[in-house]
mmCIF file of C-alpha atoms in Angstrom:
data_model
loop_
_atom_site.group_PDB
_atom_site.id
_atom_site.type_symbol
_atom_site.label_atom_id
_atom_site.label_comp_id
_atom_site.label_asym_id
_atom_site.label_seq_id
_atom_site.Cartn_x
_atom_site.Cartn_y
_atom_site.Cartn_z
ATOM 1 C CA MET C 1341 0.265 -0.050 -0.067
ATOM 2 C CA ALA C 1342 2.980 2.243 0.604
ATOM 3 C CA ASN C 1343 4.576 3.934 -1.861
ATOM 4 C CA ASN C 1344 8.540 6.394 -2.022
ATOM 5 C CA ASN C 1345 7.341 9.209 -0.302
ATOM 6 C CA GLU C 1346 9.212 11.007 -2.232
ATOM 7 C CA LEU C 1347 7.293 10.404 -5.582
ATOM 8 C CA ASP C 1348 4.518 11.286 -3.769
ATOM 9 C CA LYS C 1349 6.010 14.763 -2.666
ATOM 10 C CA GLU C 1350 7.106 15.169 -5.882
ATOM 11 C CA LEU C 1351 3.892 15.331 -7.194
ATOM 12 C CA ASN C 1352 0.536 18.068 -6.707
ATOM 13 C CA PRO C 1353 -2.044 17.167 -4.388
ATOM 14 C CA ASP C 1354 -5.283 17.948 -4.973
ATOM 15 C CA LYS C 1355 -5.919 19.219 -1.648
ATOM 16 C CA ALA C 1356 -3.099 19.144 1.582
ATOM 17 C CA PHE C 1357 -3.456 19.308 4.878
ATOM 18 C CA ASP C 1358 -1.691 19.641 8.169
ATOM 19 C CA TYR C 1359 -1.928 16.925 10.489
ATOM 20 C CA LYS C 1360 0.382 17.629 13.708
ATOM 21 C CA GLY C 1361 -0.271 17.716 16.933
ATOM 22 C CA PRO C 1362 0.975 19.876 20.134
ATOM 23 C CA LEU C 1363 4.840 20.453 19.606
ATOM 24 C CA PHE C 1364 4.823 20.692 23.663
ATOM 25 C CA LEU C 1365 3.994 17.126 24.430
ATOM 26 C CA THR C 1366 6.737 15.965 22.020
ATOM 27 C CA VAL C 1367 9.170 18.111 23.511
ATOM 28 C CA ALA C 1368 7.716 17.063 27.068
ATOM 29 C CA TRP C 1369 8.442 13.275 25.610
ATOM 30 C CA LEU C 1370 11.604 13.825 24.760
ATOM 31 C CA VAL C 1371 12.784 15.417 27.837
ATOM 32 C CA TRP C 1372 11.211 13.451 30.191
ATOM 33 C CA SER C 1373 13.158 10.103 28.452
ATOM 34 C CA ILE C 1374 16.347 11.999 28.274
ATOM 35 C CA VAL C 1375 16.332 13.485 32.036
ATOM 36 C CA GLY C 1376 14.930 10.053 33.030
ATOM 37 C CA TYR C 1377 17.728 8.063 31.070
ATOM 38 C CA PHE C 1378 20.728 10.333 33.415
ATOM 39 C CA TYR C 1379 19.226 9.976 36.457
ATOM 40 C CA LEU C 1380 19.317 5.925 36.012
ATOM 41 C CA VAL C 1381 23.151 6.435 35.130
ATOM 42 C CA LEU C 1382 24.013 9.396 37.323
ATOM 43 C CA TYR C 1383 21.919 9.350 40.494
ATOM 44 C CA SER C 1384 20.840 6.311 40.592
ATOM 45 C CA GLY C 1385 22.655 4.007 43.534
ATOM 46 C CA THR C 1386 21.887 0.431 41.376
ATOM 47 C CA GLU C 1387 22.097 -0.677 37.676
ATOM 48 C CA ASN C 1388 19.102 -1.206 35.994
ATOM 49 C CA TYR C 1389 20.344 -1.743 32.185
ATOM 50 C CA LEU C 1390 16.460 -3.038 31.392
ATOM 51 C CA MET C 1391 15.177 0.968 32.499
ATOM 52 C CA GLU C 1392 17.905 2.290 30.780
ATOM 53 C CA GLY C 1393 17.661 0.690 27.480
ATOM 54 C CA ILE C 1394 13.107 1.327 28.219
ATOM 55 C CA TYR C 1395 14.221 5.364 28.033
ATOM 56 C CA ILE C 1396 17.147 5.489 25.628
ATOM 57 C CA ILE C 1397 14.353 3.477 23.238
ATOM 58 C CA SER C 1398 11.574 6.178 24.333
ATOM 59 C CA ALA C 1399 14.497 8.813 23.433
ATOM 60 C CA ILE C 1400 14.885 7.736 20.107
ATOM 61 C CA LEU C 1401 10.767 7.601 19.541
ATOM 62 C CA SER C 1402 10.458 10.934 20.293
ATOM 63 C CA ALA C 1403 13.228 12.286 18.499
ATOM 64 C CA ASN C 1404 11.727 10.305 15.630
ATOM 65 C CA SER C 1405 8.560 12.105 16.150
ATOM 66 C CA LEU C 1406 10.108 15.359 16.286
ATOM 67 C CA ASN C 1407 12.030 14.829 12.976
ATOM 68 C CA ASN C 1408 9.463 13.672 11.214
ATOM 69 C CA ARG C 1409 7.273 16.516 12.666
ATOM 70 C CA ASN C 1410 10.124 18.926 10.989
ATOM 71 C CA TYR C 1411 10.239 17.268 7.719
ATOM 72 C CA GLY C 1412 6.423 16.150 7.166
ATOM 73 C CA PHE C 1413 6.746 12.125 7.555
ATOM 74 C CA ASN C 1414 3.103 10.983 8.974
ATOM 75 C CA ASN C 1415 2.186 14.825 9.540
ATOM 76 C CA SER C 1416 -0.109 15.412 6.700
ATOM 77 C CA ILE C 1417 -2.901 14.423 4.884
ATOM 78 C CA ARG C 1418 -2.785 14.356 1.018
ATOM 79 C CA PHE C 1419 -5.285 13.930 -1.925
ATOM 80 C CA TYR C 1420 -4.168 12.826 -5.150
ATOM 81 C CA LYS C 1421 -6.688 11.898 -8.186
ATOM 82 C CA GLU C 1422 -6.739 8.216 -7.505
ATOM 83 C CA TYR C 1423 -5.480 7.682 -3.614
ATOM 84 C CA VAL C 1424 -4.980 9.482 -0.751
ATOM 85 C CA ILE C 1425 -2.049 10.220 1.718
ATOM 86 C CA LEU C 1426 -2.622 9.167 5.244
ATOM 87 C CA PRO C 1427 -0.198 8.708 8.455
ATOM 88 C CA LYS C 1428 0.746 5.964 10.444
ATOM 89 C CA VAL C 1429 -0.422 6.318 14.131
ATOM 90 C CA MET C 1430 2.950 4.775 14.711
ATOM 91 C CA GLY C 1431 6.157 5.486 12.443
ATOM 92 C CA ALA C 1432 9.640 4.737 12.508
ATOM 93 C CA TRP C 1433 12.492 6.624 11.061
ATOM 94 C CA SER C 1434 12.283 4.042 7.977
ATOM 95 C CA TRP C 1435 8.736 3.542 7.737
ATOM 96 C CA LYS C 1436 6.429 5.001 5.210
ATOM 97 C CA GLU C 1437 3.001 6.930 4.848
ATOM 98 C CA GLU C 1438 -0.297 4.851 4.027
ATOM 99 C CA LYS C 1439 -0.630 5.401 0.206
ATOM 100 C CA ILE C 1440 -3.955 4.219 -0.233
ATOM 101 C CA HIS C 1441 -6.223 3.761 -3.180
ATOM 102 C CA TYR C 1442 -10.005 5.047 -2.834
ATOM 103 C CA THR C 1443 -11.307 1.710 -4.580
ATOM 104 C CA GLU C 1444 -9.509 -0.003 -1.989
ATOM 105 C CA ILE C 1445 -11.668 1.873 0.632
ATOM 106 C CA ASP C 1446 -14.519 -0.220 2.479
ATOM 107 C CA GLU C 1447 -16.428 2.079 4.822
ATOM 108 C CA ILE C 1448 -15.996 5.595 6.255
ATOM 109 C CA ASN C 1449 -17.241 6.150 9.942
ATOM 110 C CA LEU C 1450 -17.354 9.314 11.855
ATOM 111 C CA ILE C 1451 -16.989 8.602 15.203
ATOM 112 C CA ASP C 1452 -18.121 10.800 18.043
ATOM 113 C CA TYR C 1453 -16.572 9.889 21.736
ATOM 114 C CA GLY C 1454 -18.021 13.245 23.156
ATOM 115 C CA ASN C 1455 -21.478 13.560 22.136
ATOM 116 C CA ASN C 1456 -21.015 16.461 19.973
ATOM 117 C CA ILE C 1457 -18.439 19.131 22.365
ATOM 118 C CA SER C 1458 -15.303 19.240 20.501
ATOM 119 C CA LYS C 1459 -13.802 18.230 17.252
ATOM 120 C CA ASN C 1460 -11.364 16.855 19.281
ATOM 121 C CA PHE C 1461 -13.425 13.903 20.520
ATOM 122 C CA PHE C 1462 -14.067 13.069 16.604
ATOM 123 C CA GLU C 1463 -12.740 10.635 14.636
ATOM 124 C CA ILE C 1464 -13.244 9.674 11.063
ATOM 125 C CA GLU C 1465 -12.696 5.890 10.620
ATOM 126 C CA VAL C 1466 -10.885 4.689 7.026
ATOM 127 C CA ARG C 1467 -11.390 0.645 6.537
ATOM 128 C CA THR C 1468 -10.224 -1.313 3.759
ATOM 129 C CA GLU C 1469 -10.177 -5.305 3.508
ATOM 130 C CA LEU C 1470 -7.310 -5.715 6.109
ATOM 131 C CA PHE C 1471 -6.631 -2.392 7.957
ATOM 132 C CA SER C 1472 -8.590 0.806 10.062
ATOM 133 C CA TYR C 1473 -6.660 3.717 10.042
ATOM 134 C CA PRO C 1474 -7.929 6.839 11.936
ATOM 135 C CA ILE C 1475 -7.707 10.459 11.540
ATOM 136 C CA PHE C 1476 -7.955 12.033 14.680
ATOM 137 C CA GLY C 1477 -10.175 15.318 15.318
ATOM 138 C CA LYS C 1478 -7.881 16.482 17.777
ATOM 139 C CA LYS C 1479 -4.776 17.359 14.931
ATOM 140 C CA LEU C 1480 -7.135 19.431 12.701
ATOM 141 C CA GLN C 1481 -9.277 22.484 12.777
ATOM 142 C CA LEU C 1482 -12.829 21.864 12.737
ATOM 143 C CA ASN C 1483 -13.535 23.359 8.927
ATOM 144 C CA GLU C 1484 -10.295 20.633 7.766
ATOM 145 C CA LEU C 1485 -12.236 17.591 9.478
ATOM 146 C CA LYS C 1486 -15.155 18.124 8.036
ATOM 147 C CA GLU C 1487 -13.929 19.122 4.824
ATOM 148 C CA ILE C 1488 -11.277 15.606 5.091
ATOM 149 C CA TYR C 1489 -14.345 13.464 5.869
ATOM 150 C CA ASN C 1490 -16.864 14.577 2.781
ATOM 151 C CA TYR C 1491 -13.524 14.787 -0.031
ATOM 152 C CA LEU C 1492 -12.739 11.228 1.069
ATOM 153 C CA CYS C 1493 -16.739 9.983 0.842
ATOM 154 C CA ASP C 1494 -17.016 11.484 -2.378
ATOM 155 C CA LYS C 1495 -14.082 10.082 -3.950
ATOM 156 C CA ALA C 1496 -14.457 6.251 -2.346
ATOM 157 C CA LYS C 1497 -18.347 6.814 -3.334
ATOM 158 C CA VAL C 1498 -19.042 5.889 0.137
ATOM 159 C CA ARG C 1499 -22.351 7.449 1.578
ATOM 160 C CA THR C 1500 -21.950 10.622 4.252
ATOM 161 C CA VAL C 1501 -23.501 11.380 7.175
ATOM 162 C CA ASN C 1502 -24.791 15.303 8.149
ATOM 163 C CA PHE C 1503 -21.600 16.441 10.392
ATOM 164 C CA PRO C 1504 -23.206 16.835 13.629
ATOM 165 C CA ASP C 1505 -22.798 21.082 14.559
ATOM 166 C CA VAL C 1506 -19.619 20.859 17.367
ATOM 167 C CA ILE C 1507 -17.462 23.573 18.835
ATOM 168 C CA GLU C 1508 -13.501 23.848 18.357
ATOM 169 C CA GLY C 1509 -13.429 24.083 22.424
ATOM 170 C CA PHE C 1510 -15.819 23.114 25.291
ATOM 171 C CA GLU C 1511 -16.233 25.273 28.871
ATOM 172 C CA LEU C 1512 -15.014 23.467 32.582
ATOM 173 C CA GLU C 1513 -18.606 23.076 33.460
ATOM 174 C CA ASP C 1514 -19.613 20.771 30.120
ATOM 175 C CA VAL C 1515 -17.402 17.890 31.528
ATOM 176 C CA THR C 1516 -19.831 17.340 34.762
ATOM 177 C CA ASP C 1517 -23.348 18.456 32.701
ATOM 178 C CA LYS C 1518 -25.369 15.024 34.232
ATOM 179 C CA ASN C 1519 -27.269 15.528 31.063
ATOM 180 C CA LYS C 1520 -24.255 13.990 28.872
ATOM 181 C CA PRO C 1521 -22.129 11.829 28.312
ATOM 182 C CA ILE C 1522 -19.254 11.157 30.346
ATOM 183 C CA ARG C 1523 -16.196 11.129 28.019
ATOM 184 C CA TRP C 1524 -14.398 7.938 29.480
ATOM 185 C CA LYS C 1525 -11.757 7.632 26.430
ATOM 186 C CA GLY C 1526 -9.685 10.294 26.704
ATOM 187 C CA TYR C 1527 -9.540 10.573 30.715
ATOM 188 C CA LEU C 1528 -8.801 6.449 30.627
ATOM 189 C CA ALA C 1529 -6.138 6.941 28.332
ATOM 190 C CA LEU C 1530 -4.391 9.812 30.174
ATOM 191 C CA ILE C 1531 -5.188 7.986 33.254
ATOM 192 C CA ALA C 1532 -3.231 4.456 31.855
ATOM 193 C CA LEU C 1533 0.022 7.415 30.637
ATOM 194 C CA ILE C 1534 0.496 8.404 34.229
ATOM 195 C CA VAL C 1535 0.039 4.872 35.796
ATOM 196 C CA SER C 1536 2.887 4.217 33.009
ATOM 197 C CA GLY C 1537 5.115 6.694 33.843
ATOM 198 C CA TRP C 1538 4.390 5.686 37.723
ATOM 199 C CA THR C 1539 5.034 2.364 36.834
ATOM 200 C CA ILE C 1540 8.628 3.104 35.550
ATOM 201 C CA ILE C 1541 9.523 5.337 38.384
ATOM 202 C CA GLY C 1542 8.634 3.226 41.053
ATOM 203 C CA ILE C 1543 10.505 0.279 39.680
ATOM 204 C CA SER C 1544 13.617 2.496 39.204
ATOM 205 C CA LEU C 1545 13.017 3.930 42.791
ATOM 206 C CA SER C 1546 12.684 0.921 44.738
ATOM 207 C CA THR C 1547 15.089 -1.466 43.356
ATOM 208 C CA PRO C 1548 17.535 -0.568 46.369
ATOM 209 C CA TYR C 1549 15.093 -1.694 48.918
ATOM 210 C CA SER C 1550 13.425 -4.515 47.095
ATOM 211 C CA ASN C 1551 15.205 -7.569 48.739
ATOM 212 C CA LEU C 1552 11.931 -7.591 50.799
ATOM 213 C CA LEU C 1553 11.554 -11.047 53.380
ATOM 214 C CA SER C 1554 7.750 -11.329 52.656
ATOM 215 C CA GLY C 1555 6.067 -8.371 51.003
ATOM 216 C CA GLY C 1556 2.673 -10.465 51.036
ATOM 217 C CA LYS C 1557 0.974 -7.269 52.884
ATOM 218 C CA ILE C 1558 2.250 -4.981 50.375
ATOM 219 C CA PHE C 1559 1.560 -6.722 47.221
ATOM 220 C CA LEU C 1560 -1.890 -7.296 48.873
ATOM 221 C CA SER C 1561 -2.991 -4.573 49.938
ATOM 222 C CA SER C 1562 -1.673 -2.502 46.694
ATOM 223 C CA PHE C 1563 -3.673 -5.029 44.444
ATOM 224 C CA ILE C 1564 -6.586 -4.083 46.630
ATOM 225 C CA LEU C 1565 -6.625 -0.718 46.702
ATOM 226 C CA SER C 1566 -5.725 -0.868 42.150
ATOM 227 C CA ILE C 1567 -8.738 -3.029 42.241
ATOM 228 C CA ILE C 1568 -11.088 -0.729 44.146
ATOM 229 C CA PHE C 1569 -9.614 2.403 42.574
ATOM 230 C CA THR C 1570 -10.096 0.605 39.075
ATOM 231 C CA TYR C 1571 -13.755 -0.090 39.785
ATOM 232 C CA LEU C 1572 -14.852 3.401 40.976
ATOM 233 C CA LEU C 1573 -13.583 4.863 37.640
ATOM 234 C CA SER C 1574 -15.999 2.086 35.846
ATOM 235 C CA LYS C 1575 -18.805 3.078 38.026
ATOM 236 C CA LYS C 1576 -18.293 6.732 36.834
ATOM 237 C CA PHE C 1577 -17.713 6.234 33.513
ATOM 238 C CA ASN C 1578 -21.106 4.052 33.352
ATOM 239 C CA GLU C 1579 -23.108 7.202 34.043
ATOM 240 C CA ASN C 1580 -25.536 8.346 31.144
ATOM 241 C CA GLU C 1581 -23.189 6.911 28.169
ATOM 242 C CA ASP C 1582 -24.985 6.392 24.875
ATOM 243 C CA PRO C 1583 -24.165 2.778 24.302
ATOM 244 C CA SER C 1584 -24.029 3.181 20.953
ATOM 245 C CA ASN C 1585 -21.196 4.867 20.307
ATOM 246 C CA ILE C 1586 -19.348 3.219 23.196
ATOM 247 C CA LYS C 1587 -16.403 0.293 22.171
ATOM 248 C CA LYS C 1588 -16.738 -1.659 25.524
ATOM 249 C CA TRP C 1589 -13.716 -3.432 24.275
ATOM 250 C CA GLN C 1590 -11.105 -0.641 24.418
ATOM 251 C CA LYS C 1591 -13.116 0.643 27.758
ATOM 252 C CA LEU C 1592 -12.275 -3.017 29.142
ATOM 253 C CA PHE C 1593 -9.002 -2.730 27.998
ATOM 254 C CA LEU C 1594 -7.761 0.501 29.430
ATOM 255 C CA LEU C 1595 -9.653 -0.137 32.526
ATOM 256 C CA GLY C 1596 -7.832 -3.758 33.212
ATOM 257 C CA TYR C 1597 -4.489 -2.208 31.991
ATOM 258 C CA ILE C 1598 -5.133 0.973 35.226
ATOM 259 C CA CYS C 1599 -5.611 -2.233 37.344
ATOM 260 C CA LEU C 1600 -3.071 -4.543 36.331
ATOM 261 C CA TYR C 1601 -0.418 -1.264 36.002
ATOM 262 C CA GLY C 1602 -1.788 0.671 39.252
ATOM 263 C CA GLY C 1603 -1.087 -2.234 41.326
ATOM 264 C CA ILE C 1604 2.527 -3.071 40.457
ATOM 265 C CA ALA C 1605 3.161 0.988 40.359
ATOM 266 C CA MET C 1606 1.262 1.185 44.267
ATOM 267 C CA THR C 1607 3.270 -2.140 45.242
ATOM 268 C CA PHE C 1608 7.329 -0.583 43.892
ATOM 269 C CA SER C 1609 5.857 2.652 45.641
ATOM 270 C CA LEU C 1610 5.360 1.201 48.693
ATOM 271 C CA VAL C 1611 8.307 -0.840 48.301
ATOM 272 C CA TYR C 1612 10.367 2.473 48.461
ATOM 273 C CA ILE C 1613 8.429 4.285 51.148
ATOM 274 C CA ASN C 1614 9.035 1.108 53.698
ATOM 275 C CA GLY C 1615 12.619 1.308 52.798
ATOM 276 C CA LYS C 1616 13.270 4.850 52.102
ATOM 277 C CA PHE C 1617 11.946 5.822 55.393
ATOM 278 C CA ASP C 1618 12.937 3.440 57.666
ATOM 279 C CA ASP C 1619 14.431 4.580 60.502
ATOM 280 C CA SER C 1620 14.911 1.264 62.420
ATOM 281 C CA THR C 1621 18.362 -0.290 63.249
ATOM 282 C CA PHE C 1622 19.232 -3.273 61.367
ATOM 283 C CA GLU C 1623 19.661 -6.624 62.543
ATOM 284 C CA GLU C 1624 22.570 -8.742 61.728
ATOM 285 C CA LEU C 1625 21.833 -13.008 61.162
ATOM 286 C CA ASN C 1626 24.198 -15.221 60.104
ATOM 287 C CA MET C 1627 22.992 -16.646 57.223
ATOM 288 C CA LYS C 1628 24.370 -20.175 55.472
ATOM 289 C CA ILE C 1629 23.710 -20.749 51.347
ATOM 290 C CA VAL C 1630 21.730 -24.066 51.022
ATOM 291 C CA SER C 1631 21.106 -23.410 47.090
ATOM 292 C CA SER C 1632 21.953 -21.073 43.937
ATOM 293 C CA ASP C 1633 20.090 -20.005 40.884
ATOM 294 C CA SER C 1634 21.204 -21.069 37.277
ATOM 295 C CA ILE C 1635 19.884 -17.582 36.872
ATOM 296 C CA ASP C 1636 21.654 -14.325 37.411
ATOM 297 C CA SER C 1637 19.092 -11.501 37.838
ATOM 298 C CA LYS C 1638 19.517 -7.759 37.534
ATOM 299 C CA LYS C 1639 20.765 -6.834 41.179
ATOM 300 C CA GLY C 1640 23.037 -10.042 40.725
ATOM 301 C CA PRO C 1641 23.660 -13.614 41.281
ATOM 302 C CA CYS C 1642 20.770 -15.487 43.532
ATOM 303 C CA TYR C 1643 20.822 -17.548 46.456
ATOM 304 C CA HIS C 1644 18.942 -19.502 48.707
ATOM 305 C CA LEU C 1645 20.083 -18.618 52.142
ATOM 306 C CA ALA C 1646 19.001 -19.807 56.010
ATOM 307 C CA VAL C 1647 19.698 -18.906 59.193
ATOM 308 C CA ASP C 1648 23.166 -20.596 60.743
ATOM 309 C CA SER C 1649 22.595 -21.698 64.097
ATOM 310 C CA THR C 1650 25.448 -23.845 64.461
ATOM 311 C CA GLY C 1651 26.729 -24.230 68.451
ATOM 312 C CA ARG C 1652 24.392 -21.755 69.549
ATOM 313 C CA SER C 1653 21.162 -21.128 70.249
ATOM 314 C CA PRO C 1654 19.081 -19.445 67.424
ATOM 315 C CA SER C 1655 17.933 -15.593 68.652
ATOM 316 C CA SER C 1656 14.304 -14.463 68.790
ATOM 317 C CA THR C 1657 14.867 -12.646 65.749
ATOM 318 C CA GLU C 1658 16.570 -15.052 63.900
ATOM 319 C CA SER C 1659 13.376 -17.383 65.002
ATOM 320 C CA ASN C 1660 11.226 -14.667 63.159
ATOM 321 C CA ILE C 1661 13.298 -15.495 60.015
ATOM 322 C CA MET C 1662 13.452 -18.835 60.114
ATOM 323 C CA SER C 1663 9.441 -18.546 59.970
ATOM 324 C CA PHE C 1664 9.720 -17.871 56.243
ATOM 325 C CA GLY C 1665 11.701 -20.739 55.405
ATOM 326 C CA ASP C 1666 15.012 -20.309 53.236
ATOM 327 C CA LEU C 1667 15.084 -17.229 52.120
ATOM 328 C CA HIS C 1668 15.492 -16.018 47.765
ATOM 329 C CA ILE C 1669 18.411 -13.830 48.070
ATOM 330 C CA CYS C 1670 20.051 -11.651 44.217
ATOM 331 C CA SER C 1671 22.394 -9.704 44.803
ATOM 332 C CA ASN C 1672 25.834 -8.278 43.649
ATOM 333 C CA ASN C 1673 27.599 -9.603 46.842
ATOM 334 C CA LEU C 1674 27.132 -12.933 46.640
ATOM 335 C CA LYS C 1675 29.112 -12.868 43.150
ATOM 336 C CA GLY C 1676 31.276 -16.410 43.261
ATOM 337 C CA ALA C 1677 29.622 -17.726 46.268
ATOM 338 C CA GLN C 1678 29.372 -21.492 46.975
ATOM 339 C CA VAL C 1679 26.773 -23.756 48.374
ATOM 340 C CA GLY C 1680 27.955 -23.674 52.043
ATOM 341 C CA ASP C 1681 29.598 -20.115 52.344
ATOM 342 C CA LEU C 1682 28.661 -18.276 55.214
ATOM 343 C CA PHE C 1683 27.201 -14.339 54.928
ATOM 344 C CA LEU C 1684 26.292 -11.762 57.216
ATOM 345 C CA LEU C 1685 22.967 -10.496 56.866
ATOM 346 C CA LYS C 1686 21.252 -7.421 57.448
ATOM 347 C CA ALA C 1687 17.651 -6.969 57.806
ATOM 348 C CA LYS C 1688 15.428 -3.956 58.734
ATOM 349 C CA ASN C 1689 11.834 -3.881 60.045
ATOM 350 C CA GLY C 1690 11.293 -1.218 57.507
ATOM 351 C CA LEU C 1691 8.486 1.698 57.874
ATOM 352 C CA LEU C 1692 4.941 -0.510 56.801
ATOM 353 C CA SER C 1693 6.347 -3.876 58.803
ATOM 354 C CA GLU C 1694 7.609 -5.497 55.906
ATOM 355 C CA LYS C 1695 11.603 -6.605 56.470
ATOM 356 C CA TRP C 1696 13.819 -6.069 54.195
ATOM 357 C CA ILE C 1697 17.769 -6.644 53.034
ATOM 358 C CA ILE C 1698 19.710 -3.883 53.209
ATOM 359 C CA ASP C 1699 23.151 -5.766 53.404
ATOM 360 C CA VAL C 1700 24.965 -9.022 52.602
ATOM 361 C CA ALA C 1701 28.186 -9.693 53.328
ATOM 362 C CA LYS C 1702 30.843 -12.479 53.372
ATOM 363 C CA ARG C 1703 32.032 -14.294 56.832
ATOM 364 C CA LYS C 1704 35.402 -14.087 57.663
#
């Protein structure tokens, strides 16, 4: 479907429209990626190659978006005699725009997620036999959105519907108007984006404090709170909906995403709080390696350790630790360790009463 972009650029289109989102969001995306990467490299106390890789990929994608914006790729809609050029939703450096012949178009749907409130909630869906291509109203002026819809329908010989009367913007009171449907899609997508960023930050910050002896209470409470929050979101955005305009699977996907990653984000945030603000004194425990894992983690090699009480009675603290059974610990301090080696483990109670390991050192 896609031909060489340079060939298309040499031709004069019958009609052409700019198709660009706010520049601020793309720049903010690039800045966030770069700052996050350098924070991990320069200030984080532990190495986290996975997160560093994620930030690098994010920075490349945001730079690519700025490059495409500057040179016009994936940022314009161009009509020619026999085909239309549409942007891809996602693009990479070498990806081409979509060249769609009018004869290939089966349907053109006008979708309104905002009940005539704003053109920002409109979407033109161009459907072929194999794919569906969205054109978002938020990247166009209202008159351009109407012209593109009518022109597409005319060229593809598809029946049009009357374009509703909408406004370029909307007032804050429109959001709480009980006589209008709540615009769930944009809000849930924004919350999902926030939760994604929260998850990345939580994982990065919690790494030095994540060697918990159990963590069951943190995990359980985090996901209970996430489920409750997701349920309240679902109830809120069920009010006054028009079922004919709702794609149920999209809402279920966004709610499920928020629930899952909200629980993960909250778990790592509580792990960070439990360790970062723990002012208890550490307890020293004599441990012995009983077995090892064949796969290393990001923190270092992983081993199973048990309390070593050879020749003496275990203390009450050791008895508490022993109730967990063997401890599974991953640490760079365990590199080269063998089964039977003795280590001194330092553990703290945790602000949220979840014991965590602050250090592991080999006993001499």
